[in-house]
mmCIF file of C-alpha atoms in Angstrom:
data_model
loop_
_atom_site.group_PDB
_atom_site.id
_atom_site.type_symbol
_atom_site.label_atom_id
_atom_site.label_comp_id
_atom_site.label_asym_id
_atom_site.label_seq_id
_atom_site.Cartn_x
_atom_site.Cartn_y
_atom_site.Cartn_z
ATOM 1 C CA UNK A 1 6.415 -139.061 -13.286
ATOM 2 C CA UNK A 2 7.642 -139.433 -9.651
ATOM 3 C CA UNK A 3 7.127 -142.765 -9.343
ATOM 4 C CA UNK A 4 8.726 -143.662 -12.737
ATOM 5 C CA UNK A 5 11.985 -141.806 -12.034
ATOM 6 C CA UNK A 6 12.011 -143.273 -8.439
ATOM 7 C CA UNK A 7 11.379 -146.632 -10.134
ATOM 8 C CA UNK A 8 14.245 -145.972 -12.785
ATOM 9 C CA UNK A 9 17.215 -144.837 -10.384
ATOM 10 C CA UNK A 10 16.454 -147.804 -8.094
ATOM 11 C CA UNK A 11 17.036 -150.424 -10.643
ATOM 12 C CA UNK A 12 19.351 -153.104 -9.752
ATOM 13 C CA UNK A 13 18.934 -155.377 -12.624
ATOM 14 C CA UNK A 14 19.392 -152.543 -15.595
ATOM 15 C CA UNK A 15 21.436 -150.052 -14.203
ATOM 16 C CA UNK A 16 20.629 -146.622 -15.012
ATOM 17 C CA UNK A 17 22.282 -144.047 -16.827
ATOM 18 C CA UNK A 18 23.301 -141.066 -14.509
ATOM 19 C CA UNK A 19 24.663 -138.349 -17.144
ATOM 20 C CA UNK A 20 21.152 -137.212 -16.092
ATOM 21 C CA UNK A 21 21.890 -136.301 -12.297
ATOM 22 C CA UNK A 22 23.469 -133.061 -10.882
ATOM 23 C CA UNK A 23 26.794 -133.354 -9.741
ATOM 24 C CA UNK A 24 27.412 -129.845 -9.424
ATOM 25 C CA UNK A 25 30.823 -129.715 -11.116
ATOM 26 C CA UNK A 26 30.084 -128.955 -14.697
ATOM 27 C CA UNK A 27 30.488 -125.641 -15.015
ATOM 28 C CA UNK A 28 27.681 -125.654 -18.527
ATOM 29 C CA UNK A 29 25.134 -127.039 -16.483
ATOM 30 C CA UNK A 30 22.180 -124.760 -17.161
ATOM 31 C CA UNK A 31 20.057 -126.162 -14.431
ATOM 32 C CA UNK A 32 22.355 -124.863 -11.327
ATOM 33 C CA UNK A 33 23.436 -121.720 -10.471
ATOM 34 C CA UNK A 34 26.286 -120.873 -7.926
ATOM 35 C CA UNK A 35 25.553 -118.808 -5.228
ATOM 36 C CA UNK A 36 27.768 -116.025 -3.438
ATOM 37 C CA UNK A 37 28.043 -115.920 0.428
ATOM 38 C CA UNK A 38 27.427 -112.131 1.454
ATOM 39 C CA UNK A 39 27.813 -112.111 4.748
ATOM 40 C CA UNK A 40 31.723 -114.135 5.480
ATOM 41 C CA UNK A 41 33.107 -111.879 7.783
ATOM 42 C CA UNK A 42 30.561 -110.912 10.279
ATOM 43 C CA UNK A 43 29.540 -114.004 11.664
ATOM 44 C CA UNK A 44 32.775 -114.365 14.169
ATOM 45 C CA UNK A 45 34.324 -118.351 15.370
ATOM 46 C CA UNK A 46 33.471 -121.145 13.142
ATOM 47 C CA UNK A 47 31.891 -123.919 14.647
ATOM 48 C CA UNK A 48 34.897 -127.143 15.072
ATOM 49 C CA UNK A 49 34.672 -128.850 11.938
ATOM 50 C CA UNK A 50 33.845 -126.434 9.597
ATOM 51 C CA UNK A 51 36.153 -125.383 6.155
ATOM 52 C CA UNK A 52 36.758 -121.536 6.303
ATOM 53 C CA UNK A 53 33.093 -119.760 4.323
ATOM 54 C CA UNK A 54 35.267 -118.410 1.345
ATOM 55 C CA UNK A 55 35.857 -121.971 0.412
ATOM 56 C CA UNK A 56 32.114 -123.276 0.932
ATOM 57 C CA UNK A 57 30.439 -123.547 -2.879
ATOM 58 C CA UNK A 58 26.323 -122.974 -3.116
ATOM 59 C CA UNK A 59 24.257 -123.505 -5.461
ATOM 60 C CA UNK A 60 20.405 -123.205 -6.134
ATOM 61 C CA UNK A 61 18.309 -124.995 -8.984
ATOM 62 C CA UNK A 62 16.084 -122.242 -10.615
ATOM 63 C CA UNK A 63 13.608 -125.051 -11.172
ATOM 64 C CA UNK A 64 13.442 -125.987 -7.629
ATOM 65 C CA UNK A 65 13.222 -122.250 -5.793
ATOM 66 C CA UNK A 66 13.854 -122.576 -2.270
ATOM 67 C CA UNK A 67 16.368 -125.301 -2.468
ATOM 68 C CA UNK A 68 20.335 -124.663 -1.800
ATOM 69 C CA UNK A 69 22.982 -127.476 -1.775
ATOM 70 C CA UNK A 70 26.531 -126.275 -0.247
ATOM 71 C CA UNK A 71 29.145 -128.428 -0.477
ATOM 72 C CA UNK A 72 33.030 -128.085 1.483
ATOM 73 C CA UNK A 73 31.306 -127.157 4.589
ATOM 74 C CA UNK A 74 32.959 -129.264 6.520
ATOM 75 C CA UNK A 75 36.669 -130.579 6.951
ATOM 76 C CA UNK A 76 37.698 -134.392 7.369
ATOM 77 C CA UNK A 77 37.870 -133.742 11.212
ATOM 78 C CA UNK A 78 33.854 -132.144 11.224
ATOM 79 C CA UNK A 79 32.498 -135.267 9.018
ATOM 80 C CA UNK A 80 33.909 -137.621 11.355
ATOM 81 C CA UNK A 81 32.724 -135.900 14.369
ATOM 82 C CA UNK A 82 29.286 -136.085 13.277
ATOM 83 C CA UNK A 83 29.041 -139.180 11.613
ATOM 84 C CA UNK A 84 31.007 -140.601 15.299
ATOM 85 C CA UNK A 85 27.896 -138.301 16.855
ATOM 86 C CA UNK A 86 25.087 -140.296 14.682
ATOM 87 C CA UNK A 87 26.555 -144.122 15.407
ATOM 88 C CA UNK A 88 27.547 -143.330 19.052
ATOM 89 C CA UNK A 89 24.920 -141.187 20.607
ATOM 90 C CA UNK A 90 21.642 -141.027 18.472
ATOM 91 C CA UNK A 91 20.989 -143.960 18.817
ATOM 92 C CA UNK A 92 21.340 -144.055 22.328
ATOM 93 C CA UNK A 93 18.392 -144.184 24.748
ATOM 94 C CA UNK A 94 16.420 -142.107 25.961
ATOM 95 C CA UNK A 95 15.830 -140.932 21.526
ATOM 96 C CA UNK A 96 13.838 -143.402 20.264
ATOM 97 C CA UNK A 97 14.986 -146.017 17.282
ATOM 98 C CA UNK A 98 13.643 -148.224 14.733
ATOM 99 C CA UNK A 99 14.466 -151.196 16.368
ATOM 100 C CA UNK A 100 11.826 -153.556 18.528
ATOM 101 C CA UNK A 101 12.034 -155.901 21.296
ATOM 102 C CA UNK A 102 10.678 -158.779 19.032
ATOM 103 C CA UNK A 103 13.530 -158.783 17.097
ATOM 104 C CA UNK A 104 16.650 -157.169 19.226
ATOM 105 C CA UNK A 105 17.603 -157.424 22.914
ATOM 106 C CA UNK A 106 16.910 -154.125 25.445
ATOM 107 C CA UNK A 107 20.736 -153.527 25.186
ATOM 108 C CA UNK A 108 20.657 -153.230 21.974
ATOM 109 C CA UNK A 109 17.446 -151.047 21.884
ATOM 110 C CA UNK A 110 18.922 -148.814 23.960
ATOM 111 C CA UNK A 111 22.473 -148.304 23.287
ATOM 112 C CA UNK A 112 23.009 -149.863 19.707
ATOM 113 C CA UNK A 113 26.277 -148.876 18.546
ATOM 114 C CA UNK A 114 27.797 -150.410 22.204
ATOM 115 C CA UNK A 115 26.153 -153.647 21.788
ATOM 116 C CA UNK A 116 27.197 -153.780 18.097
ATOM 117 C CA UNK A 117 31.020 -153.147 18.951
ATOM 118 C CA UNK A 118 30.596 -156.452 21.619
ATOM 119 C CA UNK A 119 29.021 -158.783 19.446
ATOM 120 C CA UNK A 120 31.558 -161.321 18.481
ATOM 121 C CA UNK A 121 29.169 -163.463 16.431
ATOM 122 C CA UNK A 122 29.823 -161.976 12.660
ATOM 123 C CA UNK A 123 26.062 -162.801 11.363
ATOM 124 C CA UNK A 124 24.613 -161.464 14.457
ATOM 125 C CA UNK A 125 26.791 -158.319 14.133
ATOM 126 C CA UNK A 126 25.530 -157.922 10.145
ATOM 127 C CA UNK A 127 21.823 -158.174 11.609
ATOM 128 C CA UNK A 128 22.514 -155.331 14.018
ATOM 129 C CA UNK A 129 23.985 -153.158 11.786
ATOM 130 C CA UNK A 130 21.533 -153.352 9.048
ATOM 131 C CA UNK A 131 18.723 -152.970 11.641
ATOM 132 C CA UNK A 132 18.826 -149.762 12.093
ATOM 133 C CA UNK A 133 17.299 -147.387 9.788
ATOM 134 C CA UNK A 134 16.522 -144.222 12.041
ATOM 135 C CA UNK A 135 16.814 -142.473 15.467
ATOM 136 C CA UNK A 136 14.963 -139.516 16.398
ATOM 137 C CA UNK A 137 15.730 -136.613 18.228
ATOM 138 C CA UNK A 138 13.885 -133.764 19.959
ATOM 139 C CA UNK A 139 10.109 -133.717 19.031
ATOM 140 C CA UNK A 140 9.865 -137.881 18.349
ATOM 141 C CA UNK A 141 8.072 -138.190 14.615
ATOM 142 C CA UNK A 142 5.214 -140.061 15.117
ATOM 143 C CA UNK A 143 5.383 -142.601 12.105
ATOM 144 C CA UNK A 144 1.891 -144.033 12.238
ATOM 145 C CA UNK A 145 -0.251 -141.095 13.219
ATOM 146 C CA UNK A 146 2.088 -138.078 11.423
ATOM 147 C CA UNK A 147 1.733 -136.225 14.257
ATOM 148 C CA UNK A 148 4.230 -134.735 16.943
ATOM 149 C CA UNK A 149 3.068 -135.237 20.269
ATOM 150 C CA UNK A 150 4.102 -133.202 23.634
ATOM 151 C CA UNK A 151 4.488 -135.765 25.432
ATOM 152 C CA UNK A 152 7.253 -137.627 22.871
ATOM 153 C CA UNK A 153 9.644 -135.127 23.263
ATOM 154 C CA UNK A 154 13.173 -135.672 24.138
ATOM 155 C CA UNK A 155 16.096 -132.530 24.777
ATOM 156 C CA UNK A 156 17.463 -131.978 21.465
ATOM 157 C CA UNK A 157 21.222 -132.190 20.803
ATOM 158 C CA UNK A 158 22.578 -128.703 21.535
ATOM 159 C CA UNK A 159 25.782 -129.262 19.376
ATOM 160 C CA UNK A 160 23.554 -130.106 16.460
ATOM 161 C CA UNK A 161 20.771 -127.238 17.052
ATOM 162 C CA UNK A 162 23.896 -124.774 17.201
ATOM 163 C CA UNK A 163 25.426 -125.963 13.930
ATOM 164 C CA UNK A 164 22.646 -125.849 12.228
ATOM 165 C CA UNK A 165 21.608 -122.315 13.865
ATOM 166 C CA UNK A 166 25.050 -121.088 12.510
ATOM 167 C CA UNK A 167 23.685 -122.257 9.125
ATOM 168 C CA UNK A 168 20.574 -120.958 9.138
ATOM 169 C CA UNK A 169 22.631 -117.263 9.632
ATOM 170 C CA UNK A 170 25.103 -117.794 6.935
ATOM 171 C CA UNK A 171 22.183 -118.530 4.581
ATOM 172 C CA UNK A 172 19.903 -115.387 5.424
ATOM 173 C CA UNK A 173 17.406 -117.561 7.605
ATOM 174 C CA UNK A 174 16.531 -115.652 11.026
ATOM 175 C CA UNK A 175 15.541 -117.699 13.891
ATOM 176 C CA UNK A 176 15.487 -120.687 13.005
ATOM 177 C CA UNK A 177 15.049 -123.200 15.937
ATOM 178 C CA UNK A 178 16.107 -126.871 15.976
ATOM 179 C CA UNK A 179 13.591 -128.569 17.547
ATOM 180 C CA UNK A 180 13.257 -132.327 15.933
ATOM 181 C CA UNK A 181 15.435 -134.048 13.400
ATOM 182 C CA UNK A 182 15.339 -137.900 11.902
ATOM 183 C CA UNK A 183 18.780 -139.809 11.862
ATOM 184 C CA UNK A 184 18.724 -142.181 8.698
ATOM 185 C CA UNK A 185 21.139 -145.090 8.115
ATOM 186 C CA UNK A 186 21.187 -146.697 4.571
ATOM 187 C CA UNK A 187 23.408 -149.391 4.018
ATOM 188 C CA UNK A 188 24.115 -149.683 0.143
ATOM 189 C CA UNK A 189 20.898 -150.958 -1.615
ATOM 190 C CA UNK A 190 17.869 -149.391 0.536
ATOM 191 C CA UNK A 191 15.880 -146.444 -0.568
ATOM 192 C CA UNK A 192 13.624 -144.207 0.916
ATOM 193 C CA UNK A 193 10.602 -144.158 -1.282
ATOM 194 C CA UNK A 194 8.666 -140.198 -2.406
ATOM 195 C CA UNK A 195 6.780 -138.092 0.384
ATOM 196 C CA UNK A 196 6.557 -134.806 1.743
ATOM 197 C CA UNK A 197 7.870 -133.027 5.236
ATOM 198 C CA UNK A 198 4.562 -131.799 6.740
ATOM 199 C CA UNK A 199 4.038 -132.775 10.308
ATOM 200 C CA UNK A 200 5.792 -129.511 11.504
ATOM 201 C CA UNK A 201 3.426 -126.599 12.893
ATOM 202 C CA UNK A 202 5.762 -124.329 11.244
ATOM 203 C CA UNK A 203 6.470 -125.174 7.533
ATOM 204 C CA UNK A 204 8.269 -121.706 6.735
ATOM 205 C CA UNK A 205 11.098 -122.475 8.674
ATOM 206 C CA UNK A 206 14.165 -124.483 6.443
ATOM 207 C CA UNK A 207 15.053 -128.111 6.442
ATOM 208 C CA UNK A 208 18.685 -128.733 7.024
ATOM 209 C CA UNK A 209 19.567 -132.248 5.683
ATOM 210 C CA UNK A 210 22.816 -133.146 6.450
ATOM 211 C CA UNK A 211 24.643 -136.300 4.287
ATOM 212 C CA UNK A 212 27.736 -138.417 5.241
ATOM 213 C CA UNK A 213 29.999 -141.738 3.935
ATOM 214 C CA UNK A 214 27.881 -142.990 0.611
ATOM 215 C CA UNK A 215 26.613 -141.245 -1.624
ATOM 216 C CA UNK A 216 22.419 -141.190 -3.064
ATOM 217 C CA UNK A 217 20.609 -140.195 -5.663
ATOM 218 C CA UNK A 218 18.292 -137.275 -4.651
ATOM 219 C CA UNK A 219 14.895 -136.628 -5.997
ATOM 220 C CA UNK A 220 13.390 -133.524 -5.952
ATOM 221 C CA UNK A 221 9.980 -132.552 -7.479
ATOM 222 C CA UNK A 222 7.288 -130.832 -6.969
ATOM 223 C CA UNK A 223 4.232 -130.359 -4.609
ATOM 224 C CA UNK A 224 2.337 -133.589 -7.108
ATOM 225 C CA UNK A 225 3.637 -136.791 -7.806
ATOM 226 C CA UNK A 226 2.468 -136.156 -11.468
ATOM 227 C CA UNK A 227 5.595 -133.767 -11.788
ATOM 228 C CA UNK A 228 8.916 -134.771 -13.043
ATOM 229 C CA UNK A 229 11.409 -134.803 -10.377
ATOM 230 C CA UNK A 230 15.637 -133.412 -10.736
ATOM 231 C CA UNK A 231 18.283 -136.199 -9.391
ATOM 232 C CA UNK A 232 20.941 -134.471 -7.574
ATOM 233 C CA UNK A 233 24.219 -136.740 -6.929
ATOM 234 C CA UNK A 234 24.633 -135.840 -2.541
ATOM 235 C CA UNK A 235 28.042 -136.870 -1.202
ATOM 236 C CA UNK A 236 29.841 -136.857 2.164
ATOM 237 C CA UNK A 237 29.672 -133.641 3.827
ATOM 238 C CA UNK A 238 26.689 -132.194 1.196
ATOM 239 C CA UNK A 239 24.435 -129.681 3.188
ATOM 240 C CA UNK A 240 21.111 -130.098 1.752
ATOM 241 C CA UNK A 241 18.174 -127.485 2.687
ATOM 242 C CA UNK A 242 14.654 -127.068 1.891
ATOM 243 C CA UNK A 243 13.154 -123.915 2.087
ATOM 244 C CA UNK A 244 10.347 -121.466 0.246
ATOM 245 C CA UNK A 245 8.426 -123.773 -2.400
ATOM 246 C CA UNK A 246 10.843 -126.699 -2.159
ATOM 247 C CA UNK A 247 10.216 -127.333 1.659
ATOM 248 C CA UNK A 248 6.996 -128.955 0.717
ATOM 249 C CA UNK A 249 8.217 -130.807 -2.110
ATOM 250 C CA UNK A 250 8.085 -134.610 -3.057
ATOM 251 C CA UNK A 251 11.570 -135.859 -2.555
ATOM 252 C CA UNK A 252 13.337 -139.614 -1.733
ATOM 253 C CA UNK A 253 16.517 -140.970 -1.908
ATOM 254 C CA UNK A 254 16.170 -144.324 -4.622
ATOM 255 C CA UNK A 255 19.540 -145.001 -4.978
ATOM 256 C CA UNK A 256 22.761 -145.246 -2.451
ATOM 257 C CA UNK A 257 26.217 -146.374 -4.065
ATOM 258 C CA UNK A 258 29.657 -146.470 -3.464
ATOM 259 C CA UNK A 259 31.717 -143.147 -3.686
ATOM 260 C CA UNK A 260 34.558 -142.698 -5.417
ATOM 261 C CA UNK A 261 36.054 -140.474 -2.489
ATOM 262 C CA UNK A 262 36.037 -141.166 0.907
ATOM 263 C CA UNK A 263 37.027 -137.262 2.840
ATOM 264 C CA UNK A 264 36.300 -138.978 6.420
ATOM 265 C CA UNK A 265 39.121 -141.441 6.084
ATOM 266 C CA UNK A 266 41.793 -138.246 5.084
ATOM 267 C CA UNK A 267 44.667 -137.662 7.196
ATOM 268 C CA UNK A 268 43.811 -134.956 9.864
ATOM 269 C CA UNK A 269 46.341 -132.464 11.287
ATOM 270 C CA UNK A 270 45.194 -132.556 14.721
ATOM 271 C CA UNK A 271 44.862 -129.069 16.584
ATOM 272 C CA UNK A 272 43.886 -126.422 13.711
ATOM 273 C CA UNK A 273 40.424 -124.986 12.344
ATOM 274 C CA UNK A 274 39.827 -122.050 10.747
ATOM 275 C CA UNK A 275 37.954 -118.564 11.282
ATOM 276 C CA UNK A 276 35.621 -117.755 8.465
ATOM 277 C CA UNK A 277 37.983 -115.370 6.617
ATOM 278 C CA UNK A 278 40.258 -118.595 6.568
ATOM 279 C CA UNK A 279 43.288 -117.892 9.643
ATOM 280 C CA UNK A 280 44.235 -121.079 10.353
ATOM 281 C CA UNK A 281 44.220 -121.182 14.414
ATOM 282 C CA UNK A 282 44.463 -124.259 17.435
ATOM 283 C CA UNK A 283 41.304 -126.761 17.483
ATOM 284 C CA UNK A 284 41.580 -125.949 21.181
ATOM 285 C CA UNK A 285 40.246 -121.947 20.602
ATOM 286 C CA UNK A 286 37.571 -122.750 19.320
ATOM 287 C CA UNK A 287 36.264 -125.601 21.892
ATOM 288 C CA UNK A 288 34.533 -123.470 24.010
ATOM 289 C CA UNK A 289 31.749 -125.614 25.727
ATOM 290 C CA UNK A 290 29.912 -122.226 26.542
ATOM 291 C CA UNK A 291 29.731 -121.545 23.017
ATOM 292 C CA UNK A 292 29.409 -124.752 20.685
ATOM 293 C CA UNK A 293 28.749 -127.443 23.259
ATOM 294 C CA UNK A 294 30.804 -129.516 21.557
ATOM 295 C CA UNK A 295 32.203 -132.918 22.401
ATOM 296 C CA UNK A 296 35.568 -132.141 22.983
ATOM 297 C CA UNK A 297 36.338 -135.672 24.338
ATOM 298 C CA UNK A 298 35.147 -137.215 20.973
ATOM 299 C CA UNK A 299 36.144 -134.382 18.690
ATOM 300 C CA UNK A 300 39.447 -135.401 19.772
ATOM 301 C CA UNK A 301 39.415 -138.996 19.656
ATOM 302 C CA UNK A 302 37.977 -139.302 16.248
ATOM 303 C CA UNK A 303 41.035 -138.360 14.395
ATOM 304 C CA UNK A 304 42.919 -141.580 16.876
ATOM 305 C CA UNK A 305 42.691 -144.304 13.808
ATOM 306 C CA UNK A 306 42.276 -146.834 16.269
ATOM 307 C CA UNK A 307 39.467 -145.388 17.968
ATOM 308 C CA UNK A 308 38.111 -144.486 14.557
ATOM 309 C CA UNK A 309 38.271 -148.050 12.977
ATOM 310 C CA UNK A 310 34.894 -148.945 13.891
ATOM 311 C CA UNK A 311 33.200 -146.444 11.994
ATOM 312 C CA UNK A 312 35.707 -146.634 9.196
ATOM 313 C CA UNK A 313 33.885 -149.781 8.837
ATOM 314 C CA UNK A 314 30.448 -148.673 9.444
ATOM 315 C CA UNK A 315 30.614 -146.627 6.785
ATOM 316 C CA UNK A 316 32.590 -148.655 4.279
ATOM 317 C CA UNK A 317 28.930 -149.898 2.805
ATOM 318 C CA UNK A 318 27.073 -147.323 4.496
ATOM 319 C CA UNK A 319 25.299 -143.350 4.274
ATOM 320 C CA UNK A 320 23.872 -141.341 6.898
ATOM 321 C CA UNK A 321 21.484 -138.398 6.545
ATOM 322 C CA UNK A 322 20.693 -135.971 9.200
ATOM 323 C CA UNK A 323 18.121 -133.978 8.899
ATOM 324 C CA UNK A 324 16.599 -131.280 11.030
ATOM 325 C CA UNK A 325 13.815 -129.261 11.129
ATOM 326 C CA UNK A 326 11.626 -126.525 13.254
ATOM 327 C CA UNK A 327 8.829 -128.169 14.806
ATOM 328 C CA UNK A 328 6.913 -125.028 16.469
ATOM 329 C CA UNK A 329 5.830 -121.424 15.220
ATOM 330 C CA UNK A 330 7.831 -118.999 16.312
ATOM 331 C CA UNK A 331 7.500 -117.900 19.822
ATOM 332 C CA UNK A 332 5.178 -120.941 20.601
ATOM 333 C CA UNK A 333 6.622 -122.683 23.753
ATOM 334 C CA UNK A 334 5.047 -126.199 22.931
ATOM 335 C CA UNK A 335 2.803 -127.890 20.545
ATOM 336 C CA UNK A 336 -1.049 -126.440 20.959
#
């Protein structure tokens, strides 16, 4: 039944009807339920980039316990951030990429998104671009043996790990540890075909799945390929996380198309965030390197439309998924 779905969504020749898959906007949809943030005003600053909690909409999928979908986490300013964060510097050397010296240049290899802004010829450019389907970060996934290794292991972002810390707490999951996360890139028309998460030592801790620019088609089943899977529409800004039963689940992305709305190419009012009980107050409180690690440099420049041209075009055809993930029981130190 996996396969079939998988197989049904990806069609290019007959395209598929989608009054099937979850947008999460029709209020009669039996098969989502909205959930209600308890805890708003006790978890002090936002992180930058981040819409005020009170305005953040969750849902579950009874079907599917374990797995939440929030959408209007973040504002215009926080998508571009991160999606500048994924084409700029995860790709970079020393995390590790798809890409292999029998088909790209060392410069390329090891700082992509550089090399792709200098390359004048336009077919060459096209080839780079579409050549990269994933960086790693943290604990390197091993994608022959399965396997995380000790001695693959890179320092993982701290912004990221942060964010996704501040997450975890909103969402009633206690220390929860960023230790490893896989960057995809999907230009319109790839797929990511079914499988399951399970290389982590710890497979009680959430998966964070972070989705910007295109949008996919979702699948999420169950713990067989023999069960039918739900399609869940995941736009631009859509935090996705696995947790519970669904954290082992079979799940793939068959389908990415174009969106109707594009939030990271809004105007941005430069200078203003918000606190989680919504007070608007100056970008520049909330930058506190002690406390977010943040950028500051590039949360700046992103909202510059000249600076931010080049990913404007990146992700004109383009999704990226982030997602990130606990690699080591808690209290562990290292892999055993």
């Amino acid at each position: 039944m996996f396969r079939e779905r998988f197989k049904y969504y990806k069609s290019k020749w007959t395209v598929p009807d989608f009054k099937d898959v979850i947008d999460f906007e029709s209020e009669s949809d039996q098969t989502v339920n909205e959930l209600i943030l308890n805890n708003c005003q006790t978890l002090g600053k936002l992180p930058p980039g981040l819409q005020p909690l009170h305005t953040w909409r969750c849902f579950n999928l009874p079907n599917h316990p374990g797995l939440i979908i929030v959408r209007n986490a973040f504002t215009a300013h926080g998508q571009r951030y991160w999606i500048a964060r994924s084409l700029k510097d995860f790709p970079h050397h020393p995390n590790v990429v798809n890409l292999n010296d029998k088909l790209f240049s060392q410069p390329v290899i090891e700082d992509w998104w550089t090399e792709l802004q200098k390359c004048e010829d336009k077919n060459e450019a096209r080839r780079m671009k579409i050549g990269l389907r994933w960086a790693t970060l943290g604990y390197h996934h091993d994608w022959n043996t399965k396997v995380y290794n000790e001695n693959m292991r890179g320092t993982f972002p701290t912004d990221l790990g942060q964010l996704c810390s501040f997450f975890a707490k909103v969402l009633d999951f206690e220390k929860f540890n960023a230790e490893a996360a896989i960057v995809n890139y999907y230009p319109i028309g790839t797929t990511l075909s079914g499988h399951t998460d399970h290389s982590e030592q710890n497979l009680t801790a959430p998966l964070f799945s972070l989705s910007f620019g295109q949008t996919a088609i979702f699948l999420i089943g169950g713990k067989s390929i023999e069960e039918k899977p739900s399609a869940i529409f995941l736009q631009s800004g859509d935090l996705l996380i696995m947790s519970q039963e669904a954290r082992l689940c079979y799940h793939a992305v068959p389908r990415i198309m174009k969106t109707q709305k594009e939030p990271w190419n809004e105007n941005i009012a430069p200078n203003c965030a918000y606190l989680p009980n919504g007070k608007k107050v100056k970008t520049d409180f909330l930058l506190d390197p002690t406390e977010w690690n943040i950028n500051a440099t590039l949360f700046e420049k992103v909202i510059d439309e000249t600076f931010w041209m080049p990913y404007r075009n990146y992700l004109n055809d383009s999704r990226i998924n982030i997602n990130v993930r606990q690699v080591l029981n808690e209290g562990s130190m290292g892999l055993s």
